[in-house]
Coordinates of C-alpha atoms in Angstrom, one line a residue:
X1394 CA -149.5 138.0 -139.1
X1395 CA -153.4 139.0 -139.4
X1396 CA -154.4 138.4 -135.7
X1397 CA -158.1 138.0 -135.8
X1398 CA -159.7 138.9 -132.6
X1399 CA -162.5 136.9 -132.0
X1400 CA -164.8 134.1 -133.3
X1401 CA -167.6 136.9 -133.7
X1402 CA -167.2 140.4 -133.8
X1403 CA -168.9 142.1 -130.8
X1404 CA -169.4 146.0 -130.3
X1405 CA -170.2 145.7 -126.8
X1406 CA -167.7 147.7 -124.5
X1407 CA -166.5 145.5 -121.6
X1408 CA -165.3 147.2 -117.9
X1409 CA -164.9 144.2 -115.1
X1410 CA -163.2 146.5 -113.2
X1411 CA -166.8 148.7 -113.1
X1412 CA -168.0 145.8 -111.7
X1413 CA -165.9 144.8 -108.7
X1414 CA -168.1 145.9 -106.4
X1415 CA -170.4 143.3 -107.0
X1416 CA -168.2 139.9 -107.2
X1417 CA -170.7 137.8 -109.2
X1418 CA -171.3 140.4 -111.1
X1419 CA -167.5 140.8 -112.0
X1420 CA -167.1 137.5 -112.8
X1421 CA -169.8 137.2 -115.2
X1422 CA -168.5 140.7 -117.4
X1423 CA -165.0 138.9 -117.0
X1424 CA -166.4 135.8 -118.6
X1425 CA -168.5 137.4 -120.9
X1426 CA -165.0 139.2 -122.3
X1427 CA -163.3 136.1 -122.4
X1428 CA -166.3 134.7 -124.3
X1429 CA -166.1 138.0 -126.8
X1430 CA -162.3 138.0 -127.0
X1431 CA -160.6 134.6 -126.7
X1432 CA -160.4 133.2 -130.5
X1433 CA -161.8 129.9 -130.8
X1434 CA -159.0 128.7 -132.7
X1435 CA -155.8 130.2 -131.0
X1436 CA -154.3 126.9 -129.8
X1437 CA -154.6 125.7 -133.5
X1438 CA -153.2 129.0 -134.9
X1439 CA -150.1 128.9 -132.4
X1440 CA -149.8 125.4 -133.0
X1441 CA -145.9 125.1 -134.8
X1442 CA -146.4 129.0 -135.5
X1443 CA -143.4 130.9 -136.7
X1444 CA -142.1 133.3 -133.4
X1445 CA -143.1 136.3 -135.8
X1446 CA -146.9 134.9 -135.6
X1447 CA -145.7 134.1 -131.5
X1448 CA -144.8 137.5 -130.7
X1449 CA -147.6 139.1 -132.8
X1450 CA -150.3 136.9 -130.8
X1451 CA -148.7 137.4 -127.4
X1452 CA -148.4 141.6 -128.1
X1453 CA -152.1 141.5 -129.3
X1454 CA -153.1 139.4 -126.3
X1455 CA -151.6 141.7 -123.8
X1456 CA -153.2 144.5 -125.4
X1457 CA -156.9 143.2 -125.2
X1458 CA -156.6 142.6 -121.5
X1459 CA -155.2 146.3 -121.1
X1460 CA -158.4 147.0 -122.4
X1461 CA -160.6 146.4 -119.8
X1462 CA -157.7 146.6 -116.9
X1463 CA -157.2 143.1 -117.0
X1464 CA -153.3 143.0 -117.7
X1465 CA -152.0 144.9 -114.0
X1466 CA -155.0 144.5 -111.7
X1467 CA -152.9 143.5 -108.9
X1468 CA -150.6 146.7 -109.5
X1469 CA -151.4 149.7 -107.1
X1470 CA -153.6 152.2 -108.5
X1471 CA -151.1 155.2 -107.9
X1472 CA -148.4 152.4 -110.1
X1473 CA -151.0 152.0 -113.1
X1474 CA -153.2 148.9 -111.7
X1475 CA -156.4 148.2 -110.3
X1476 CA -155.5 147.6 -106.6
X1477 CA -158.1 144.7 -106.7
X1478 CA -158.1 142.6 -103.8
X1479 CA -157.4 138.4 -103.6
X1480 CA -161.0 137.2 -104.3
X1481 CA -161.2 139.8 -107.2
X1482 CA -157.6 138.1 -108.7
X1483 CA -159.1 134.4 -108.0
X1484 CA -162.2 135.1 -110.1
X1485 CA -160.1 136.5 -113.0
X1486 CA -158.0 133.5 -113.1
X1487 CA -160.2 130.6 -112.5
X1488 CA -162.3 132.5 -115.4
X1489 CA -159.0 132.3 -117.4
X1490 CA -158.7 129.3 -116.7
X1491 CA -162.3 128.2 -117.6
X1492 CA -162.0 130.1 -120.9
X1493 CA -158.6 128.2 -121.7
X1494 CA -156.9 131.8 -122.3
X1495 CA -153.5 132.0 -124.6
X1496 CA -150.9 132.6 -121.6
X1497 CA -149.2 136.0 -121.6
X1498 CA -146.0 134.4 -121.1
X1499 CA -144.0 136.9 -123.1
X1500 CA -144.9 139.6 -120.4
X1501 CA -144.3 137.2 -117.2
X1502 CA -141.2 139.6 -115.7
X1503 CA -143.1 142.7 -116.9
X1504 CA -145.5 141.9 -114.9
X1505 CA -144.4 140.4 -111.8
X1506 CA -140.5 140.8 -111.1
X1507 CA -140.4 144.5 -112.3
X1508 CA -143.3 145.6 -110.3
X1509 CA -142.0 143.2 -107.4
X1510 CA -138.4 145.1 -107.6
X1511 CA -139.5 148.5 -108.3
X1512 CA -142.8 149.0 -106.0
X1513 CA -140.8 148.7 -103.0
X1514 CA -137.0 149.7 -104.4
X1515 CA -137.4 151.8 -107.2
X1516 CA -137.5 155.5 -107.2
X1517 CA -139.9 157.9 -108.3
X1518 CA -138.6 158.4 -112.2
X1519 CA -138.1 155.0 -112.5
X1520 CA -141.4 153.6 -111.4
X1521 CA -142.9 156.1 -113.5
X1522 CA -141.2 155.4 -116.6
X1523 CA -140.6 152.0 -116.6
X1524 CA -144.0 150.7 -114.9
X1525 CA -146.4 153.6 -117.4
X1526 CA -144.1 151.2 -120.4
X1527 CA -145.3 147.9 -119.5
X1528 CA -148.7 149.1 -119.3
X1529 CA -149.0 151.7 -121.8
X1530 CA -146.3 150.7 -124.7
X1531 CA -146.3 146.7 -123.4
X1532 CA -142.7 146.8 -122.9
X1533 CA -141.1 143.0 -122.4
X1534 CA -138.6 142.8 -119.5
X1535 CA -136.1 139.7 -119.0
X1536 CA -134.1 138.9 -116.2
X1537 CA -130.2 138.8 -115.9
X1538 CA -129.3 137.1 -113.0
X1539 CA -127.8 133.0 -113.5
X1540 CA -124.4 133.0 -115.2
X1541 CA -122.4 130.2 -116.8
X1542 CA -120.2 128.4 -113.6
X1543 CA -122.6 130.3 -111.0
X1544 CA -125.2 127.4 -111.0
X1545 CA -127.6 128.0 -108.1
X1546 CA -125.1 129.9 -106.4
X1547 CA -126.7 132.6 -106.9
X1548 CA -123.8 134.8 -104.9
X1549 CA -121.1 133.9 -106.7
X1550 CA -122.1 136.1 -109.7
X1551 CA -118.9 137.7 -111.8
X1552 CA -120.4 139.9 -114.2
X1553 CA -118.2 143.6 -113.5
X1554 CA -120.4 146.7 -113.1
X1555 CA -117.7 149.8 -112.9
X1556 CA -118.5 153.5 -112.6
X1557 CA -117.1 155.7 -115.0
X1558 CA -118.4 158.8 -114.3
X1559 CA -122.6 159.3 -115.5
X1560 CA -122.3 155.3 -115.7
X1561 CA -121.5 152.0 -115.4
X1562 CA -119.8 149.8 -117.5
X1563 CA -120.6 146.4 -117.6
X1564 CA -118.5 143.6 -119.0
X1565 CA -119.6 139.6 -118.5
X1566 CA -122.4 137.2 -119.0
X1567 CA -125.9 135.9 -118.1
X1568 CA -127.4 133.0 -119.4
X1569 CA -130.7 131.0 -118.8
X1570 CA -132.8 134.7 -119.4
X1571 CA -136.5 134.2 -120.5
X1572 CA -137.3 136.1 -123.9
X1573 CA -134.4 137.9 -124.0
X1574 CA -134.6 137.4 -127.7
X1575 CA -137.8 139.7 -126.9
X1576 CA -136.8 141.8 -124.5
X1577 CA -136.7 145.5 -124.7
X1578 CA -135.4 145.8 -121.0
X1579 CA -133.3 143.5 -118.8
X1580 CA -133.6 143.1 -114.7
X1581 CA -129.3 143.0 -113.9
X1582 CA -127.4 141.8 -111.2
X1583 CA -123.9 143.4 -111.4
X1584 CA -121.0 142.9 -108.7
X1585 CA -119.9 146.6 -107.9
X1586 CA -117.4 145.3 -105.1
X1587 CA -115.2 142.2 -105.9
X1588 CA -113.2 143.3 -102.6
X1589 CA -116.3 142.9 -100.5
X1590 CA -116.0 140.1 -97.7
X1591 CA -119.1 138.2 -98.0
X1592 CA -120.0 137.6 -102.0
X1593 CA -123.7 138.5 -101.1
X1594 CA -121.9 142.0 -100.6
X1595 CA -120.9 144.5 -103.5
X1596 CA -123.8 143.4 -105.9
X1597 CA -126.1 146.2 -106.9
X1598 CA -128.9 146.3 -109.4
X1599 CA -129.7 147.8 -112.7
X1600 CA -131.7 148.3 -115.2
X1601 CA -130.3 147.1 -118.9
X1602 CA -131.8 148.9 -122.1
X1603 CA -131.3 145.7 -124.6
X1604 CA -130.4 147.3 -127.1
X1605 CA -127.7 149.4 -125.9
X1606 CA -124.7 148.8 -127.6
X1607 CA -122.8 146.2 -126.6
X1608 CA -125.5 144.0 -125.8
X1609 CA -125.4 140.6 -127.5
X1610 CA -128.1 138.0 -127.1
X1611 CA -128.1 134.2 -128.2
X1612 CA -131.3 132.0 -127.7
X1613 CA -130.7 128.7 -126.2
X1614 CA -132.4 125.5 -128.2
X1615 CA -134.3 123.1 -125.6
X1616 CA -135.4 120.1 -124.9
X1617 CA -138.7 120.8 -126.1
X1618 CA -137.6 122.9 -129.0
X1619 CA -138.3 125.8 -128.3
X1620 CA -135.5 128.5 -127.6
X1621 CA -137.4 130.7 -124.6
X1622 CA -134.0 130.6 -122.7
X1623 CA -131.1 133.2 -123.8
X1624 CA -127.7 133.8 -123.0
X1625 CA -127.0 137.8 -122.8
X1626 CA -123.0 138.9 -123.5
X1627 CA -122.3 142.2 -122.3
X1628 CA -119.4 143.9 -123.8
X1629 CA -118.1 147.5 -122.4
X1630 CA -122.0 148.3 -122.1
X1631 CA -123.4 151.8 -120.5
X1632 CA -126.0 151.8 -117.7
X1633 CA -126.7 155.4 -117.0
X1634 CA -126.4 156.0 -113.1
X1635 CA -130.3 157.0 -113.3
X1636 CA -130.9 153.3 -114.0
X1637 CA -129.1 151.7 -110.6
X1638 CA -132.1 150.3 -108.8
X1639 CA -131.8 151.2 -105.0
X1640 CA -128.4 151.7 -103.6
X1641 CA -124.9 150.5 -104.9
X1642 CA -123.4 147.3 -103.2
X1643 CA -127.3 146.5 -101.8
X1644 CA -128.3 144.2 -105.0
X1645 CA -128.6 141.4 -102.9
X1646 CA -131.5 141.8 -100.9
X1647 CA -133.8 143.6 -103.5
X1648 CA -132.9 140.6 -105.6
X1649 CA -134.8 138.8 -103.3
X1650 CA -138.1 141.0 -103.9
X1651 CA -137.8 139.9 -107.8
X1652 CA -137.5 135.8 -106.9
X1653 CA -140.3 136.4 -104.4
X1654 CA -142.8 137.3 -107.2
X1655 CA -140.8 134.6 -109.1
X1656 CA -141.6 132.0 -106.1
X1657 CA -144.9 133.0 -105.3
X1658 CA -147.3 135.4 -107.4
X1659 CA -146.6 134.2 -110.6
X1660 CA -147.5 130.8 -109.6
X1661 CA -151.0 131.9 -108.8
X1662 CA -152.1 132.0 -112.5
X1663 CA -150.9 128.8 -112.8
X1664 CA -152.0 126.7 -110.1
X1665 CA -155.7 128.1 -111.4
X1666 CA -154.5 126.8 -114.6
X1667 CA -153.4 123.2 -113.3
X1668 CA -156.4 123.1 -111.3
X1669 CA -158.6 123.3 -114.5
X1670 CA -156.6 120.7 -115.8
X1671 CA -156.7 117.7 -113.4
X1672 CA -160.6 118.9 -113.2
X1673 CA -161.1 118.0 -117.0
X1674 CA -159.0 115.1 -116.9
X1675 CA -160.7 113.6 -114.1
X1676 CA -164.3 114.5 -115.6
X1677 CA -162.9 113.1 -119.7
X1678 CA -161.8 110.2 -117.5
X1679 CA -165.3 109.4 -116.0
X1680 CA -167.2 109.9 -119.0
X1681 CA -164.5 107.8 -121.2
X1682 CA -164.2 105.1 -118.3
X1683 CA -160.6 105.4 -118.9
X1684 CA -158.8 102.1 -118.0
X1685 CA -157.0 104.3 -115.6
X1686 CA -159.3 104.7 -113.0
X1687 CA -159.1 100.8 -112.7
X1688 CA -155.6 101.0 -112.1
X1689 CA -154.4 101.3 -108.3
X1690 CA -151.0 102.9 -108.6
X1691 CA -152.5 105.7 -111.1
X1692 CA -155.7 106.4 -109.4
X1693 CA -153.3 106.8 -106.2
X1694 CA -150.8 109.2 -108.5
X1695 CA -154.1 111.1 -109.4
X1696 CA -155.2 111.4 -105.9
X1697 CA -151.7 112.4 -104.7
X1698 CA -151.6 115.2 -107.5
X1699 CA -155.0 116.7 -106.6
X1700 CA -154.8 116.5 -103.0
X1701 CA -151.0 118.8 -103.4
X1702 CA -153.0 120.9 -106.1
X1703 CA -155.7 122.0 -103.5
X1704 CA -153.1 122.5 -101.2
X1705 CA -150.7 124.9 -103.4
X1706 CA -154.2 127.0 -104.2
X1707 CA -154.6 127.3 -100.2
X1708 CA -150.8 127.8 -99.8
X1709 CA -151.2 131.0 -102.1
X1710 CA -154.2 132.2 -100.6
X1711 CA -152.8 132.4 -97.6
X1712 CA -149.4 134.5 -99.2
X1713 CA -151.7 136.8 -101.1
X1714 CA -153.6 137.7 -97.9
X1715 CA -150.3 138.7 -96.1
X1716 CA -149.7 140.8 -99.3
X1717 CA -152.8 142.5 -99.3
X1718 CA -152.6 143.0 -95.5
X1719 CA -148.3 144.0 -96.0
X1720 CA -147.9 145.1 -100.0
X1721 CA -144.9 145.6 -99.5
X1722 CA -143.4 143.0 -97.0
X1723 CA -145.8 139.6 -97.6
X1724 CA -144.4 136.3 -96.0
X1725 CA -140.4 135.7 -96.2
X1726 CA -140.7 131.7 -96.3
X1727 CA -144.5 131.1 -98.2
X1728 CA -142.8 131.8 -101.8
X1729 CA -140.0 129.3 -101.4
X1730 CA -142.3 126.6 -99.7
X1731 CA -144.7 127.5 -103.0
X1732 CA -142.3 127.2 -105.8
X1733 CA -140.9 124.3 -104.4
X1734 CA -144.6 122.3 -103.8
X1735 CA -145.6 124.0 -107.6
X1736 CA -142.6 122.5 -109.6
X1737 CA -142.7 118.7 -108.0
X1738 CA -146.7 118.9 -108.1
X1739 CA -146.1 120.2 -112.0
X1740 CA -143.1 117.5 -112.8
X1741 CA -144.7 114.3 -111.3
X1742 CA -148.4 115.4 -113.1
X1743 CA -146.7 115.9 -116.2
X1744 CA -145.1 112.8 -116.0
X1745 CA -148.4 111.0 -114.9
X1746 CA -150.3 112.2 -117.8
X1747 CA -147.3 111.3 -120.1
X1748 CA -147.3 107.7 -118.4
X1749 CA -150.9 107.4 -119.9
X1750 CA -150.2 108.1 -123.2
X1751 CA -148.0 105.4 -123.7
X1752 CA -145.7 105.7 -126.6
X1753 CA -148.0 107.0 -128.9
X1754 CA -147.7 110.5 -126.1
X1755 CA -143.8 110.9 -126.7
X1756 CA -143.7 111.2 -130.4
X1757 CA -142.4 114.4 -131.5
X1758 CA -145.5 116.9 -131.9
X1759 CA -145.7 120.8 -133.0
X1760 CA -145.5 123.0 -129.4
X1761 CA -148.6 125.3 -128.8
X1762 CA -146.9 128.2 -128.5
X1763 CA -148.3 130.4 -125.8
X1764 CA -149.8 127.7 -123.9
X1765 CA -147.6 127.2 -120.9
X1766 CA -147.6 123.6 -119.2
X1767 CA -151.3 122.8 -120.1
X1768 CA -150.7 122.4 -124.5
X1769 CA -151.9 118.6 -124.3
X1770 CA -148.3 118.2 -125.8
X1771 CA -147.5 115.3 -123.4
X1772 CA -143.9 115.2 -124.2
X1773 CA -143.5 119.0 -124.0
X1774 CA -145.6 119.7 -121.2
X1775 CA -143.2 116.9 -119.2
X1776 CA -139.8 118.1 -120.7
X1777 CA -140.9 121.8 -119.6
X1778 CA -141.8 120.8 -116.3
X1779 CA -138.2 120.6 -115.5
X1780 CA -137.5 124.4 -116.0
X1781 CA -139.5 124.9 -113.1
X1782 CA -137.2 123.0 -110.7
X1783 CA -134.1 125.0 -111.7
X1784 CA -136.1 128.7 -112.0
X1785 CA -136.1 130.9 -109.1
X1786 CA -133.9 128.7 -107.2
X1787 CA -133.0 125.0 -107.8
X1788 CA -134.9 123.0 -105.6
X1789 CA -131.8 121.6 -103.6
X1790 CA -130.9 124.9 -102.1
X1791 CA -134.7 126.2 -101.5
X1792 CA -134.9 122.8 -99.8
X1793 CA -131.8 123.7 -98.0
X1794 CA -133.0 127.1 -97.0
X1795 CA -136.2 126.2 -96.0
X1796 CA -134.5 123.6 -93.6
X1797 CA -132.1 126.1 -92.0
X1798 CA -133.6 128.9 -91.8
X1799 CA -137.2 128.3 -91.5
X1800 CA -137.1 125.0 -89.8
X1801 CA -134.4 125.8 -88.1
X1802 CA -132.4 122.6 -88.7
X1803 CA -128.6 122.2 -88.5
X1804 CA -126.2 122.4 -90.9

């Protein structure tokens, strides 16, 4: 695929990040970019695009905005990113937003759950290798955790990790992993001790080369069409004993630093993004005098939609200033309480805007690939809307959690 860059070719040199001193003045050189950069036409181009033309757009995408710094700003600098604080990370994605930017989605565990799991688990090597790949070589990263039978228990994991030696030798299965059909690294949750008494116990955590051999990996056809979901068959596969993340049998709790960033950072991008969205449907509403804003139950459905959007952006806020004041710690329950609020905001929206399109919105349309949950796809942007209640945690068991140990409720 030819990927044109731009709608018209600019020689200017852009650097936001020599601008964050000076916060308007960041955000205009970040919009200005995005006004140089962002093709006019990419929704059209990705539009029923062949995943060739997908992965081409997604690696060229990820490249411009490691360009200017724009791809890890909320990395440390020592780790390779900016070290730019919360208001500097809101202006770069409601300016995102605004510019209706193609959605690095290929990259999502590079650049959350790996820094989230190495920053504060990793060692020294491994940070340095594996963190200078995403940014310099744009390495894609999936995540092998959920296995067939394990459901959202989590714990109950069965995939074998035994040492041998240099290394381990993994035999089982993961399924439900995002762009493994892309991957050239995989986040792996491996039970070291099947003799251990509690089955959060004996689960360690490594780091899978994808194409080792012995790796097998078979994408998963969707609802929407789209095969983003893979299942991962490990056969007799090596992990050198470089590559153990942290200590053997203590897999379980630096797990939970990967589904943090799962829960909570990765959401910020998108709440900026849904934000944008009920904004310009509201405003195309007014202007149309849509028949909807005549209609009790739907202006009620709109108004309970915006009201829990403003509240998820405040909800995040708050997390990302206990980050910034605690890198390494944050909050414990503000993830869960924010994936939870994200995916029923983003399932009954979905289905709100699919609810106005009548029938004419659930015929069968080419997916915008690249374009998260905001494609104007109605039917795909609903079906979709679903993964988010199962990833990271179905909601049942955060709901449980939350009510046990944060709430303190009884069993």
């Amino acid at each position: 695929m030819s990927v044109q860059t731009a709608t018209s070719p600019t020689t200017r040199r852009f650097d936001p990040l020599a601008c964050k001193d000076d916060l308007d003045a960041f955000r205009a050189e970040v919009r200005a970019w995005l006004e140089a950069v962002v093709p006019a036409d990419w929704h059209a181009r990705m539009t029923g695009a062949s995943e060739a033309d997908y992965v081409a757009f997604q690696r060229w995408w990820f490249a411009e905005m490691g360009k200017v710094g724009l791809a890890t700003p909320h990395w440390p600098r020592d780790w390779g990113g900016a070290d730019i604080g919360i208001r500097h990370q809101v202006i770069i994605f409601e300016e995102i937003a605004r510019a209706q930017a193609p959605n690095p989605d290929m990259f999502v565990i590079s650049l959350y759950h790996l820094p989230a799991t190495l920053f504060g688990n990793g060692s020294k090597a491994q940070r340095d290798r594996y963190l200078t790949g995403v940014k310099e070589r744009g390495e894609v990263w999936c995540q092998g955790f959920s296995e067939p039978g394990s459901g959202s228990d989590l714990a109950s994991l069965r995939t074998r990790a035994e040492r041998k030696g240099d290394v381990y030798v993994i035999n089982g299965q993961k399924v439900w992993s995002s762009y493994g059909a892309f991957a050239d690294y995989c986040l792996l949750l491996a039970r070291t001790d099947p003799t251990a008494p509690k089955k959060q116990a004996g689960i360690s955590y490594f780091i899978l080369n994808m194409k080792a051999p012995g790796v097998t990996v078979r994408p998963i056809r969707q609802a929407t069409g789209q095969a983003e979901f893979c299942e991962i068959f490990l056969d007799n596969v090596e992990i050198p004993v470089a590559d153990l993340i942290g200590e053997e049998n203590a897999g379980w709790a630096i797990a939970q630093s990967t589904l943090s960033a799962e829960r909570g950072l990765i959401i910020f991008e998108l709440s900026e993004r849904m934000a944008r969205t009920l904004d310009a449907d509201l405003a195309e509403a007014k202007r149309t005098d849509a028949a909807w804003l005549k209609d009790d139950e739907a202006r009620r459905a709109f108004t309970r939609a915006y009201n829990d959007m403003v509240a998820l952006r405040l909800m995040i806020r708050a997390l990302m200033q206990e980050i910034e004041t605690d890198p390494h710690m944050g909050s414990t329950t503000m993830p869960t309480y924010i994936k939870v609020h994200f995916s029923e905001l983003l399932r009954r929206y979905t289905e709100f805007r699919l609810k106005l399109g009548g029938l004419a919105g659930q015929l069968r349309q080419p997916i915008v690939l690249g374009g998260g949950h905001q494609t104007g796809n109605v039917m795909h942007d609903f079906l979709l809307s679903y993964a988010w209640t199962i990833s990271g945690g179905a909601n049942e068991i955060l709901k449980t959690m939350i009510a046990e140990r944060a709430l303190g409720l009884p069993r």
